[in-house]
Amino acid sequence: AVKTTPANLLNISDMLKNKQLVMTEEAVRQVEELWGQRSG
């Protein structure tokens, strides 16, 4: 099954319980803004 979720409603539980996660570049940017940029 395929589940779609807007980036602003995505949570860690959704990310961890699925084998694969596909995100657009814009969705990644939104998640980075919500949860902070990755370090490095």
Tab-separated table of C-alpha atoms in Angstrom:
chain	number	residue	atom	x	y	z
A	1	ALA	CA	0.000	0.000	0.000
A	2	VAL	CA	1.048	3.580	-0.596
A	3	LYS	CA	0.422	6.295	1.964
A	4	THR	CA	0.791	9.985	1.230
A	5	THR	CA	1.265	12.575	3.947
A	6	PRO	CA	1.914	16.302	3.622
A	7	ALA	CA	5.429	17.155	4.801
A	8	ASN	CA	4.147	19.411	7.565
A	9	LEU	CA	2.154	16.495	9.054
A	10	LEU	CA	4.911	13.889	8.786
A	11	ASN	CA	6.197	12.530	12.081
A	12	ILE	CA	8.976	10.236	13.243
A	13	SER	CA	6.560	7.347	13.777
A	14	ASP	CA	5.428	7.505	10.133
A	15	MET	CA	9.033	7.563	8.979
A	16	LEU	CA	10.184	4.624	11.104
A	17	LYS	CA	7.286	2.250	10.482
A	18	ASN	CA	7.701	2.272	6.706
A	19	LYS	CA	10.383	0.488	4.712
A	20	GLN	CA	10.748	3.259	2.152
A	21	LEU	CA	10.204	6.988	2.177
A	22	VAL	CA	9.980	9.087	-0.981
A	23	MET	CA	10.033	12.865	-0.648
A	24	THR	CA	10.199	15.744	-3.079
A	25	GLU	CA	12.999	18.273	-2.673
A	26	GLU	CA	10.441	20.791	-1.421
A	27	ALA	CA	9.186	18.324	1.200
A	28	VAL	CA	12.760	17.804	2.432
A	29	ARG	CA	13.159	21.574	2.754
A	30	GLN	CA	9.928	21.798	4.738
A	31	VAL	CA	10.999	19.019	7.099
A	32	GLU	CA	14.396	20.679	7.579
A	33	GLU	CA	12.637	23.923	8.500
A	34	LEU	CA	10.349	22.135	10.953
A	35	TRP	CA	12.931	19.870	12.585
A	36	GLY	CA	16.153	21.769	11.965
A	37	GLN	CA	18.868	21.373	9.380
A	38	ARG	CA	21.085	18.319	9.484
A	39	SER	CA	24.532	18.898	10.935
A	40	GLY	CA	27.757	18.288	9.148
